[in-house]
Coordinates of C-alpha atoms and ligand atoms in Angstrom, one line a residue:
M712 CA 28.9 -24.0 158.5
Q713 CA 30.1 -22.3 154.6
S714 CA 30.7 -18.4 153.3
K715 CA 30.1 -17.4 150.4
F716 CA 33.7 -18.8 149.2
G717 CA 33.6 -21.9 150.5
L718 CA 35.1 -21.2 154.2
E719 CA 35.2 -23.1 156.8
T720 CA 33.6 -22.6 160.2
S721 CA 32.7 -26.6 161.5
T722 CA 35.6 -28.3 163.6
R723 CA 36.0 -31.4 161.3
V724 CA 39.6 -32.0 160.8
C725 CA 41.2 -30.8 157.2
G726 CA 41.0 -33.5 154.5
V727 CA 44.5 -33.7 153.5
C728 CA 46.2 -33.8 156.9
R729 CA 44.2 -35.0 158.8
E730 CA 45.1 -32.7 162.3
S731 CA 43.7 -28.6 161.8
Q732 CA 40.7 -27.5 161.4
P733 CA 39.3 -26.5 157.6
V734 CA 39.3 -23.2 156.5
Y735 CA 38.1 -24.2 153.0
R736 CA 35.6 -26.2 151.7
Q737 CA 36.8 -26.5 148.1
V738 CA 33.4 -27.4 147.1
Y739 CA 33.9 -29.1 143.5
S740 CA 36.1 -31.6 145.3
G741 CA 34.7 -32.1 148.4
V742 CA 38.3 -31.6 150.0
S743 CA 38.4 -29.6 153.0
F744 CA 41.9 -28.0 154.3
C745 CA 43.9 -26.4 156.8
A746 CA 45.3 -23.2 156.2
S747 CA 48.3 -24.8 155.5
C748 CA 47.6 -27.2 153.0
F749 CA 45.7 -25.4 151.0
K750 CA 48.5 -22.7 150.3
K751 CA 50.4 -25.6 149.5
S752 CA 47.6 -27.5 147.2
V753 CA 47.8 -24.4 145.1
E754 CA 51.7 -24.5 144.4
K755 CA 51.7 -28.1 143.8
R756 CA 49.1 -27.2 141.5
V757 CA 50.4 -24.6 139.5
R758 CA 53.6 -26.6 139.5
K759 CA 51.9 -29.0 138.1
T760 CA 50.0 -26.9 135.1
I761 CA 53.5 -25.8 134.6
S762 CA 54.9 -29.7 134.1
R763 CA 51.8 -30.7 132.0
Y764 CA 51.5 -28.1 129.4
S765 CA 55.3 -27.6 130.1
L766 CA 54.5 -24.1 130.1
L767 CA 58.9 -23.6 131.8
R768 CA 62.2 -24.1 130.5
E769 CA 65.8 -24.6 133.4
D770 CA 66.7 -21.2 131.0
D771 CA 64.0 -19.2 131.0
R772 CA 64.4 -15.4 131.7
I773 CA 60.2 -14.9 133.3
L774 CA 58.3 -11.4 133.1
V775 CA 56.0 -11.7 135.5
A776 CA 53.7 -8.9 134.2
V777 CA 52.3 -7.5 137.7
S778 CA 49.8 -5.7 139.0
G779 CA 49.6 -5.3 142.1
G780 CA 46.8 -7.5 142.7
K781 CA 46.2 -10.3 144.6
D782 CA 46.4 -12.8 141.3
S783 CA 49.8 -11.0 139.8
L784 CA 51.5 -10.8 143.7
S785 CA 50.3 -14.5 144.1
L786 CA 52.0 -15.6 141.2
L787 CA 55.0 -13.6 141.6
K788 CA 55.8 -15.4 145.0
I789 CA 55.3 -18.5 143.5
L790 CA 57.3 -18.1 140.9
A791 CA 60.0 -16.6 142.8
K792 CA 59.7 -19.6 144.9
I793 CA 60.0 -22.3 141.9
E794 CA 62.3 -19.9 140.2
R795 CA 64.7 -20.4 143.9
E796 CA 65.3 -24.0 142.5
Y797 CA 66.6 -23.9 138.9
P798 CA 69.5 -21.2 138.2
R799 CA 69.2 -20.9 135.4
A800 CA 66.1 -19.4 135.4
S801 CA 65.3 -15.6 136.2
L802 CA 63.0 -13.8 136.4
V803 CA 61.5 -10.1 136.0
A804 CA 58.5 -8.0 137.0
V805 CA 57.3 -5.3 134.9
S806 CA 54.1 -3.2 136.1
I807 CA 52.2 -1.5 133.0
D808 CA 51.3 2.3 134.2
E809 CA 48.6 3.0 132.6
G810 CA 47.9 6.7 134.1
I811 CA 45.0 5.9 136.3
P812 CA 44.7 8.2 138.7
G813 CA 44.3 7.4 142.6
Y814 CA 44.4 4.0 141.3
R815 CA 47.5 2.6 139.8
D816 CA 49.5 4.1 142.4
E817 CA 49.0 2.3 145.5
A818 CA 49.8 -0.8 143.3
L819 CA 52.3 0.5 141.4
R820 CA 53.5 0.7 145.7
L821 CA 52.2 -2.8 146.4
A822 CA 54.4 -4.5 143.2
A823 CA 58.0 -2.9 144.0
D824 CA 57.5 -3.3 147.6
M825 CA 56.6 -7.5 147.1
C826 CA 59.7 -7.4 143.8
R827 CA 62.1 -6.3 147.0
R828 CA 60.7 -8.7 149.7
L829 CA 61.5 -11.2 147.3
G830 CA 65.0 -9.4 145.8
V831 CA 63.0 -9.7 142.5
E832 CA 63.9 -7.3 139.8
H833 CA 60.9 -4.5 138.8
R834 CA 60.5 -2.6 136.3
V835 CA 57.8 0.2 135.5
Y836 CA 56.7 1.0 132.1
A837 CA 54.2 3.5 131.2
F838 CA 51.2 4.9 128.5
E839 CA 52.4 7.9 128.7
D840 CA 55.9 7.0 127.8
L841 CA 55.6 4.7 125.2
F842 CA 52.4 5.8 123.3
G843 CA 52.8 9.4 124.2
I844 CA 49.5 10.5 125.9
S845 CA 48.4 8.3 129.1
L846 CA 44.5 6.4 129.8
S847 CA 43.4 8.9 132.2
E848 CA 44.4 12.1 129.2
A849 CA 43.0 10.1 126.6
M850 CA 39.7 9.5 128.2
S851 CA 39.6 13.5 129.5
R852 CA 40.5 14.8 125.9
G853 CA 37.7 12.7 124.9
V854 CA 39.9 10.9 122.4
L855 CA 37.5 6.6 123.7
G856 CA 34.7 9.1 122.8
R857 CA 35.6 9.6 119.1
L858 CA 36.9 6.5 118.4
G859 CA 33.8 5.2 119.7
L860 CA 35.8 3.0 122.5
G861 CA 35.4 1.4 126.1
A862 CA 38.6 2.5 127.8
C863 CA 39.3 -1.4 128.7
S864 CA 39.4 -1.3 124.4
L865 CA 42.2 0.5 124.4
C866 CA 43.6 0.3 128.1
G867 CA 43.8 -4.3 127.3
V868 CA 45.8 -3.5 123.3
W869 CA 48.0 -1.2 125.0
R870 CA 49.0 -3.6 128.0
R871 CA 49.3 -6.5 126.2
K872 CA 51.9 -4.2 123.9
A873 CA 53.5 -2.7 126.7
I874 CA 54.3 -5.9 127.8
S875 CA 56.1 -7.6 124.4
L876 CA 57.8 -4.0 123.8
A877 CA 58.8 -4.9 128.1
A878 CA 59.3 -8.3 127.2
R879 CA 61.9 -7.9 124.2
E880 CA 64.4 -4.7 125.9
L881 CA 64.8 -6.9 128.8
K882 CA 65.4 -10.4 126.7
A883 CA 62.7 -12.4 128.5
T884 CA 62.1 -15.0 126.3
V885 CA 58.5 -15.7 128.6
V886 CA 55.9 -13.3 129.7
A887 CA 53.9 -14.8 133.5
T888 CA 50.5 -13.7 133.0
A889 CA 47.9 -14.2 136.2
H890 CA 45.4 -15.1 134.6
T891 CA 42.9 -17.4 136.4
L892 CA 41.0 -20.4 135.9
D893 CA 37.7 -17.7 135.7
D894 CA 39.7 -15.3 133.5
I895 CA 40.0 -17.6 131.2
V896 CA 36.7 -18.9 131.1
Q897 CA 35.4 -15.0 130.5
T898 CA 37.6 -14.7 127.4
Y899 CA 36.8 -17.9 125.7
L900 CA 32.7 -17.0 126.3
M901 CA 33.3 -13.4 124.9
D902 CA 34.8 -14.5 122.5
I903 CA 32.2 -16.2 121.6
L904 CA 29.2 -13.9 122.7
R905 CA 30.8 -12.0 119.8
G906 CA 30.4 -14.9 117.4
E907 CA 34.4 -16.6 117.4
F908 CA 35.2 -19.3 118.7
P909 CA 38.3 -19.3 120.3
K910 CA 41.4 -19.7 117.5
A911 CA 43.8 -20.2 120.4
P912 CA 44.1 -21.8 124.2
I913 CA 45.0 -18.8 126.3
G914 CA 48.0 -19.3 128.8
L915 CA 49.8 -22.3 127.4
R916 CA 53.3 -21.7 125.3
R917 CA 53.1 -21.0 121.9
E918 CA 56.8 -20.3 119.7
G919 CA 56.9 -19.0 116.8
N920 CA 56.8 -16.5 114.7
G921 CA 58.6 -13.7 116.8
I922 CA 56.3 -14.4 119.7
I923 CA 57.5 -14.1 123.2
P924 CA 55.5 -16.9 124.7
R925 CA 52.8 -16.0 126.8
I926 CA 51.7 -18.9 129.4
A927 CA 49.5 -18.5 132.1
P928 CA 50.6 -20.3 135.4
L929 CA 47.6 -19.6 137.4
R930 CA 45.1 -21.6 134.0
L931 CA 43.5 -23.9 136.5
I932 CA 43.3 -22.4 140.1
P933 CA 39.7 -20.5 140.6
E934 CA 39.9 -17.7 141.1
E935 CA 38.4 -17.8 144.3
E936 CA 40.7 -19.5 145.4
V937 CA 44.4 -17.2 144.3
V938 CA 41.8 -14.3 146.3
L939 CA 42.0 -17.1 149.3
Y940 CA 46.1 -18.2 148.8
A941 CA 47.0 -14.2 148.7
Y942 CA 45.1 -13.1 152.7
L943 CA 46.6 -17.3 154.4
S944 CA 50.0 -16.2 152.4
R945 CA 48.7 -12.3 154.1
I946 CA 50.4 -11.1 150.6
P947 CA 49.6 -6.8 150.6
F948 CA 46.8 -6.0 147.1
Q949 CA 45.3 -3.5 146.3
E950 CA 41.2 -4.7 146.2
I951 CA 39.8 -1.5 145.2
P952 CA 38.9 -2.8 141.7
C953 CA 39.6 -0.1 138.4
P954 CA 37.3 2.4 138.4
N955 CA 36.7 1.8 134.9
A956 CA 35.6 -2.2 135.8
Q957 CA 32.7 -1.2 136.3
N958 CA 30.3 -2.1 133.2
S959 CA 32.4 -3.3 130.9
Q960 CA 31.2 -6.7 129.5
R961 CA 34.0 -8.3 131.5
D962 CA 31.5 -7.5 134.0
L963 CA 28.9 -8.9 133.1
V964 CA 30.7 -12.0 131.7
R965 CA 32.3 -12.2 135.1
T966 CA 28.9 -11.9 137.8
F967 CA 26.8 -14.3 135.4
L968 CA 30.2 -17.0 135.7
A969 CA 30.6 -16.4 139.1
Q970 CA 26.8 -17.1 139.6
F971 CA 26.4 -20.6 138.0
E972 CA 29.7 -21.5 139.1
S973 CA 28.2 -20.9 142.8
R974 CA 25.2 -23.0 141.6
Y975 CA 26.6 -25.5 139.8
P976 CA 30.3 -26.1 141.5
G977 CA 32.5 -27.2 138.4
S978 CA 30.9 -25.3 135.6
L979 CA 33.9 -23.3 135.3
F980 CA 36.3 -26.5 134.8
A981 CA 33.8 -28.1 132.1
A982 CA 33.7 -25.1 130.1
L983 CA 37.3 -24.9 130.0
K984 CA 37.5 -28.4 128.6
T985 CA 34.9 -28.2 126.5
I986 CA 35.7 -25.2 124.2
E987 CA 39.7 -26.0 124.1
S988 CA 38.9 -29.3 123.3
G989 CA 37.3 -27.8 119.9
I990 CA 39.7 -25.1 119.5
M991 CA 41.6 -25.9 116.2
P992 CA 44.7 -25.0 115.3
R993 CA 45.1 -21.6 113.4
E994 CA 47.5 -21.9 110.4
G995 CA 50.6 -19.9 109.9
G996 CA 49.0 -16.0 110.7
L997 CA 51.0 -13.6 112.0
T998 CA 53.3 -11.8 110.8
P999 CA 55.2 -8.2 111.7
C1000 CA 53.6 -5.3 112.0
Q1001 CA 55.3 -2.8 109.5
V1002 CA 54.9 -0.5 112.2
C1003 CA 56.1 -1.5 114.6
G1004 CA 57.4 -6.0 114.0
E1005 CA 56.2 -7.3 116.6
P1006 CA 54.2 -10.3 115.4
A1007 CA 50.2 -9.2 114.2
S1008 CA 47.6 -11.1 112.7
K1009 CA 46.8 -8.6 110.3
A1010 CA 49.6 -5.4 108.4
I1011 CA 49.4 -3.4 111.2
C1012 CA 48.8 -4.5 115.0
R1013 CA 45.8 -3.7 116.6
A1014 CA 47.7 -0.9 118.9
C1015 CA 50.1 0.9 116.4
E1016 CA 46.5 1.3 114.8
L1017 CA 45.3 2.7 117.9
E1018 CA 48.7 5.1 118.0
S1019 CA 47.5 6.4 114.8
Q1020 CA 44.2 7.1 115.3
V1021 CA 44.8 8.9 118.8
S1022 CA 47.6 11.1 117.4
S1023 CA 45.9 11.7 114.0
L1024 CA 43.0 13.2 116.7
L1025 CA 45.1 14.7 118.8
A1026 CA 47.1 16.6 116.2
E1027 CA 43.9 17.9 115.1
K1028 CA 42.9 19.1 118.4
G1029 CA 46.1 21.8 118.4
R1030 CA 44.7 22.3 114.7
L1031 CA 42.1 23.7 115.9
L1032 CA 43.9 25.0 119.1
G1033 CA 46.6 27.3 116.5
A1034 CA 44.0 28.0 114.5
N1035 CA 42.6 29.7 117.0
I1036 CA 39.3 28.2 117.6
G1037 CA 37.4 28.8 122.0
V1038 CA 38.5 25.7 124.0
D1039 CA 34.8 24.7 123.7
D1040 CA 34.6 24.5 120.8
V1041 CA 37.5 22.1 120.4
Q1042 CA 36.1 20.1 123.6
S1043 CA 32.7 20.4 121.2
I1044 CA 34.5 18.0 118.8
D1045 CA 34.8 15.3 121.2
Ligands
SF4_2433 FE1 42.5 -0.9 131.5 FE2 39.8 -1.4 131.7 FE3 42.1 -3.0 133.1 FE4 41.3 -0.2 134.1 S1 39.8 -2.2 133.7 S2 43.0 -1.9 134.3 S3 41.1 0.3 131.6 S4 41.4 -3.1 131.1

C-alpha cells in the first residue's frame, strides 16, 4: 500500500540492501528504499550532482543560504558532511531576516540551532539594516500597494541581493542554495508563462562578470524526497509556510506541477531536461550596477531600483506628515 508521497507500508524488502523494510517507493524509478538506504541515496545523488556539473572546488568558501526550512537545513547537513572531507574548503551559513513577524523568528532559531550542532558559522542579515525597511513595514505602510507589487516580488529581489552582499562581506567563493528539482522547474515554467524562455540554467556554476556563482546541489532531488530526508534525519525544521506565499504565482504553478507529477511520475525530470537543452548561452550581458556595483543586466540593478522607489515613497509620506496633513490623509495616498 502506498501513501501520498510514496511512503510504503508493505512488508517487502528494501530494493537496495535487500534486508530492511522499505519506507519509500520511488515511483519514477520503481525502486523501494528502507530509511537508511534512502538517506544514503539522497546524499549520494547530491555528491553526484556536484561532481557531474563541477559545482564545487576543493578550496571553496561556501555560503549556504539557510532559511530554516526543510530544504535548506537538509542541504546544510549534507554539505557539512561533504566539507569535512575537504580540509581546504569552509562553510558559512547565512539567513535573511525579511521581517515577517510570527514566521521568520522561529525559522531563524531553527537555523541557528542546526548550525550550532554542525559547528558551522551562522550569520543573519536583516532587510531593515540593508534596505532601511522590513518587509512587513513595507506592506503595512502601503509601499507595496503603491508600487503595484506583491510581497514576494520585493522579497525575492531583496533576498537575492542580501545574499550577494553577505557573500561579498564573508568572502564566499560560491553560494549554495537549496533549490530542489521542483523549485527549478517551477521557475522555468513561470518564465515561460510570462512569455520569456529561461536565459540560463539555474543552479549551475557560472563564473565571470564579477559574479559569485550560485549553485543548487539539490537540483536533481524532488521536493518530496527532501522532505522525507529531513524527517528521516530528524532535522527539526519550520513546517508552517510563509503567510505571503499563498496565492502567489509560484503557488499556482507549484500546485499544478505537483498534481501533474503525481499522475505522471518523472515529468519534472523530463521538463528539466527538455527546457535546459533549449537554453541558448547568453552573450556578455552583465555590467556592474551603477549604484551598488553588483553584476546587473541593466545600468541599475532591480534591487537598487526598488530601494530607491521605496525610499522615495517613504520620503513623500514624511513630507506630507511634515506638512501637518492628518495620518488618515497620508494613508489615503496608498
Ligand atoms: Fe518572501 Fe514570498 Fe518567500 Fe515569504 S514566500 S519569504 S514573502 S519570497
